[in-house]
Coordinates of C-alpha atoms and ligand atoms in Angstrom, one line a residue:
M238 CA 44.6 35.0 24.7
S239 CA 41.6 33.0 26.2
A240 CA 38.1 34.7 26.4
Y241 CA 38.1 34.1 30.1
A242 CA 40.7 33.7 32.9
P243 CA 42.0 30.4 33.7
G244 CA 41.3 29.1 37.2
R245 CA 38.0 30.5 37.9
P246 CA 34.7 28.6 37.5
I247 CA 33.4 29.2 33.8
A248 CA 30.0 31.2 33.6
L249 CA 27.7 31.2 31.0
G250 CA 28.6 34.5 29.8
D251 CA 32.3 33.2 29.0
L252 CA 30.8 31.1 26.5
A253 CA 29.2 33.8 24.7
A254 CA 32.5 35.5 24.8
K255 CA 34.1 32.4 23.3
K256 CA 31.5 32.4 20.6
A257 CA 32.2 36.0 19.9
A258 CA 36.0 35.6 19.9
G259 CA 35.8 32.6 17.6
E260 CA 37.4 30.3 20.3
P261 CA 36.1 26.8 20.3
I262 CA 34.1 25.7 23.1
V263 CA 35.1 22.1 24.3
M264 CA 32.4 20.0 25.9
V265 CA 32.6 16.3 26.9
T266 CA 30.3 13.8 28.8
A267 CA 31.2 12.3 32.0
Y268 CA 29.1 9.8 34.4
D269 CA 31.1 9.5 37.7
Y270 CA 33.8 11.2 39.8
P271 CA 36.9 9.9 38.2
G272 CA 35.5 10.7 34.7
A273 CA 34.6 14.5 36.0
Q274 CA 38.1 14.9 37.4
V275 CA 39.7 13.7 34.0
A276 CA 37.5 16.3 32.3
E277 CA 38.5 19.0 34.5
A278 CA 42.1 18.3 34.4
A279 CA 42.1 18.0 30.5
D280 CA 40.6 21.7 30.8
V281 CA 37.3 21.1 29.1
D282 CA 34.8 24.1 29.3
M283 CA 31.8 22.0 29.8
V284 CA 30.9 18.7 31.1
L285 CA 27.4 16.8 29.9
V286 CA 26.1 14.4 32.1
G287 CA 24.3 12.8 29.0
D288 CA 21.7 10.2 29.2
S289 CA 24.0 8.4 26.9
A290 CA 24.8 7.0 30.6
A291 CA 22.0 4.6 30.1
M292 CA 23.9 3.0 27.3
T293 CA 27.5 3.7 28.2
V294 CA 27.6 2.8 32.1
L295 CA 24.2 1.3 33.0
G296 CA 24.1 -1.3 30.0
Y297 CA 20.4 -0.3 28.7
D298 CA 20.3 -0.7 24.9
S299 CA 19.1 2.9 24.4
T300 CA 18.8 6.2 26.4
V301 CA 15.0 5.8 26.9
P302 CA 15.0 3.6 30.2
V303 CA 17.0 5.6 32.4
T304 CA 15.5 7.3 35.4
V305 CA 15.4 10.5 37.0
D306 CA 16.9 8.9 40.1
E307 CA 19.9 7.3 38.3
M308 CA 20.7 10.3 36.3
I309 CA 20.6 12.3 39.6
M310 CA 22.8 10.0 41.3
L311 CA 25.5 10.1 38.4
T312 CA 25.1 13.9 38.1
K313 CA 25.9 14.3 41.7
A314 CA 28.9 12.1 41.2
V315 CA 30.4 14.4 38.6
R316 CA 29.5 17.5 40.4
R317 CA 31.8 16.4 43.3
G318 CA 34.6 16.0 40.7
L319 CA 34.3 19.5 38.9
T320 CA 35.0 22.9 40.0
R321 CA 35.8 24.8 36.8
P322 CA 33.7 23.5 33.9
L323 CA 30.0 24.3 33.5
L324 CA 27.9 21.3 34.3
V325 CA 25.0 20.3 32.2
A326 CA 22.5 17.4 33.0
D327 CA 20.4 15.7 30.5
L328 CA 16.7 15.4 31.6
P329 CA 15.5 11.9 31.0
F330 CA 13.0 10.8 28.4
G331 CA 9.6 10.9 30.1
S332 CA 10.4 13.3 32.7
Y333 CA 9.6 16.5 31.1
E334 CA 7.6 16.3 28.0
A335 CA 4.1 16.0 29.3
S336 CA 3.7 19.3 30.9
D337 CA 5.6 22.7 31.9
A338 CA 4.7 21.6 35.5
D339 CA 6.6 18.2 34.9
A340 CA 9.6 19.9 33.3
I341 CA 9.9 22.5 36.2
A342 CA 9.6 20.0 38.9
T343 CA 12.2 17.5 37.2
A344 CA 14.6 20.4 36.4
Q345 CA 14.5 21.9 40.0
R346 CA 15.1 18.3 41.4
F347 CA 18.3 18.2 39.2
V348 CA 19.4 21.8 40.2
K349 CA 18.9 21.5 43.9
E350 CA 20.0 17.8 44.4
T351 CA 23.0 17.8 42.0
G352 CA 24.2 21.4 41.7
C353 CA 24.1 21.3 37.9
D354 CA 24.3 24.7 36.1
L355 CA 21.9 23.9 33.0
V356 CA 19.6 21.3 32.1
K357 CA 19.3 19.7 28.5
I358 CA 16.1 18.5 26.9
E359 CA 15.7 17.1 23.4
R360 CA 13.8 18.1 20.3
G361 CA 11.8 21.1 19.1
G362 CA 7.9 21.0 19.1
T363 CA 6.6 20.7 22.6
S364 CA 10.0 21.0 24.0
V365 CA 10.1 24.5 22.8
D366 CA 7.4 25.3 25.3
R367 CA 9.3 23.1 27.8
A368 CA 12.3 25.3 27.4
R369 CA 10.3 28.5 27.6
A370 CA 8.8 27.5 31.0
L371 CA 12.2 26.3 32.4
V372 CA 13.7 29.7 31.4
A373 CA 10.9 31.7 32.9
A374 CA 11.3 29.6 36.3
G375 CA 15.3 30.8 36.2
I376 CA 16.6 27.6 35.0
P377 CA 19.3 27.8 32.1
V378 CA 18.4 25.3 29.3
V379 CA 20.3 23.8 26.5
G380 CA 18.2 22.4 23.7
H381 CA 19.4 19.7 21.5
V382 CA 18.2 19.2 17.7
G383 CA 18.9 17.0 14.7
L384 CA 19.4 13.4 16.0
T385 CA 17.6 13.5 19.2
P386 CA 18.2 9.9 20.7
Q387 CA 15.2 10.0 23.2
T388 CA 13.0 10.0 20.2
A389 CA 15.1 8.1 17.7
T390 CA 12.5 5.6 17.0
S391 CA 10.2 8.0 15.6
L392 CA 13.1 9.6 13.5
G393 CA 13.9 6.3 11.9
G394 CA 16.6 5.1 14.0
Y395 CA 20.0 6.4 14.9
R396 CA 20.7 8.2 11.7
A397 CA 21.7 11.5 10.4
Q398 CA 18.6 14.2 10.2
G399 CA 18.1 16.8 7.9
R400 CA 19.2 15.4 4.7
T401 CA 16.4 16.7 2.4
A402 CA 16.0 20.4 2.2
E403 CA 12.7 20.2 3.9
A404 CA 14.1 18.0 7.0
A405 CA 17.0 20.4 6.9
L406 CA 14.4 23.3 7.4
A407 CA 12.7 21.5 10.0
V408 CA 15.8 21.3 11.9
I409 CA 16.8 24.8 11.5
D410 CA 13.0 26.2 12.5
S411 CA 13.4 24.0 15.6
A412 CA 16.7 25.5 16.4
L413 CA 15.4 29.0 15.9
A414 CA 12.5 28.3 18.1
L415 CA 14.5 27.0 21.0
Q416 CA 16.7 30.2 20.9
D417 CA 13.6 32.0 20.7
A418 CA 12.4 30.1 23.8
G419 CA 15.5 31.3 25.8
C420 CA 17.7 28.5 25.6
A421 CA 21.4 29.5 26.4
L422 CA 22.9 26.8 24.3
L423 CA 22.2 24.5 21.5
V424 CA 23.6 20.9 20.8
V425 CA 23.3 19.8 17.2
E426 CA 23.7 16.3 16.5
A427 CA 24.2 14.2 13.3
V428 CA 23.1 16.6 10.4
P429 CA 25.0 17.4 7.2
S430 CA 27.6 20.2 7.6
E431 CA 25.5 22.2 4.8
V432 CA 22.7 22.2 7.4
T433 CA 25.0 23.7 10.1
A434 CA 26.4 26.0 8.0
A435 CA 23.0 27.3 6.9
L436 CA 22.1 27.6 10.7
M437 CA 25.1 29.4 12.3
P438 CA 24.5 32.6 10.8
L439 CA 21.1 32.7 12.2
L440 CA 21.9 31.8 15.7
E441 CA 23.2 34.2 18.6
I442 CA 23.5 31.5 21.1
P443 CA 26.5 29.1 21.2
V444 CA 26.0 26.0 19.3
I445 CA 27.9 22.8 20.3
G446 CA 28.0 20.1 17.5
I447 CA 28.4 16.3 17.6
G448 CA 28.4 14.9 14.0
A449 CA 27.3 18.3 12.8
G450 CA 30.9 19.4 11.0
S451 CA 33.2 22.1 12.1
A452 CA 31.1 25.1 11.8
T453 CA 29.8 25.2 15.2
D454 CA 31.0 27.1 18.2
G455 CA 32.1 23.9 20.0
Q456 CA 32.1 20.2 19.9
V457 CA 30.9 17.5 22.2
L458 CA 31.7 13.7 22.3
V459 CA 30.7 10.9 24.6
F460 CA 33.5 10.1 27.0
H461 CA 33.5 6.4 26.6
D462 CA 33.4 6.8 22.8
L463 CA 36.3 9.1 22.7
L464 CA 38.4 7.1 25.1
G465 CA 37.4 3.8 23.5
I466 CA 35.7 2.2 26.7
Y467 CA 32.6 1.6 25.3
D468 CA 32.2 -1.6 23.5
G469 CA 29.0 -0.8 21.6
G470 CA 28.8 0.4 17.9
A471 CA 30.4 4.0 17.4
A472 CA 28.6 6.6 15.1
K473 CA 30.4 7.9 12.0
F474 CA 31.3 11.1 14.0
V475 CA 33.2 9.5 16.8
K476 CA 36.9 9.9 16.8
R477 CA 38.8 7.6 19.1
Y478 CA 41.6 9.5 20.9
A479 CA 42.7 6.4 23.1
E480 CA 42.0 2.5 23.5
L481 CA 41.2 2.2 27.1
R482 CA 39.0 -0.9 26.8
S483 CA 41.8 -3.1 25.7
A484 CA 44.4 -1.4 28.3
M485 CA 41.5 -2.1 31.0
I486 CA 41.0 -5.8 29.9
D487 CA 44.9 -6.3 29.9
G488 CA 45.2 -4.9 33.3
V489 CA 42.3 -6.9 34.9
A490 CA 43.4 -10.1 33.0
A491 CA 47.1 -9.5 34.3
Y492 CA 45.8 -9.2 38.0
A493 CA 43.8 -12.3 37.4
D494 CA 46.9 -14.3 36.1
E495 CA 48.8 -13.1 39.1
V496 CA 46.3 -14.0 41.8
R497 CA 46.1 -17.5 40.1
S498 CA 49.6 -17.9 39.9
G499 CA 50.2 -16.8 43.6
A500 CA 52.4 -13.8 42.5
Y501 CA 50.0 -11.3 43.9
P502 CA 49.8 -10.1 46.7
A503 CA 53.7 -10.0 47.3
P504 CA 55.0 -9.3 50.7
E505 CA 55.1 -5.5 49.9
H506 CA 51.3 -5.5 49.4
G507 CA 50.8 -6.6 52.8
Y508 CA 50.6 -5.1 56.5
A509 CA 53.4 -6.7 59.1
M510 CA 52.9 -6.6 62.8
P511 CA 55.7 -5.7 65.2
A512 CA 57.7 -8.9 66.0
D513 CA 57.0 -8.6 69.7
E514 CA 53.1 -8.4 69.1
A515 CA 53.4 -11.6 66.9
A516 CA 55.1 -13.4 69.5
R517 CA 52.6 -12.2 72.2
L518 CA 49.8 -13.2 69.7
R519 CA 51.4 -16.7 69.7
E520 CA 51.6 -16.9 73.4
L521 CA 48.0 -15.9 73.8
L522 CA 47.0 -18.4 71.4
A523 CA 49.0 -21.2 72.9
G524 CA 47.6 -20.4 76.5
R525 CA 43.8 -21.0 75.3
Ligands
KIV822 O1 23.4 12.0 26.1 C1 24.4 12.6 25.4 O2 25.5 12.1 25.7 C2 24.2 13.6 24.5 C3 25.3 14.0 23.7 C4 25.7 12.9 22.7 C5 25.1 15.4 23.1 O3 23.0 13.8 24.5

């Protein structure tokens, strides 16, 4: 039996119940209204409006340039498509790091304007203080450790983290500090499964993995990666469950062919005027 009743909106406590029951938590990203509806219909537990939107839907070459206004617009669209899963919004790079006041002001905008349930911030270090301040301000927070794409340059690029014992310890310490700061949930990205195995017994909050092996309490993947929509390179941990990009190209190409050949639109795609009105129109035009 599921740890929570089907049908009603998922609450934070339900995730803790899932963790306790050993039931995997399913999270996926979404960036628009139809994507949210797909996630809802697929019965996921949580939807993340990740700043991966910068690359997957806005065409930037990293997550760094995306703005608060852009993320808010996307998150509002996702909110309109969701009723049951919990909604998490990524605070973009540069919108929360400098001070607790910045973090609270940005997160409050997200909560008020988008209706998201939680916000996600990246890294340990100063982000631990930001997390604590957000929690004190009444905003549930998801931490994110391991590969943190907003600061990928300082991590040596988009590569697995925690591959030496010292580096692994740093990931574990950040995770523990974020838990201690009151984070409701943790995302762990691109770390060896040995690091996850060492981390899991130390954490009480639910942990969602992406490229962190199978020992976490749940998994998250990027919508455009798992459905094969995104044309950019995919990380090692991505598994494609569909090839929608090629299906989309085929569909648009077939439409283009039919417009060029005149096969589209056919009579059934148009509207007809009642015959008497058409006759009257001809008379009116003739009388001009
Ligand atoms: O931005 C994003 O999509 C993320 C996930 C990869 C966890 O942060």
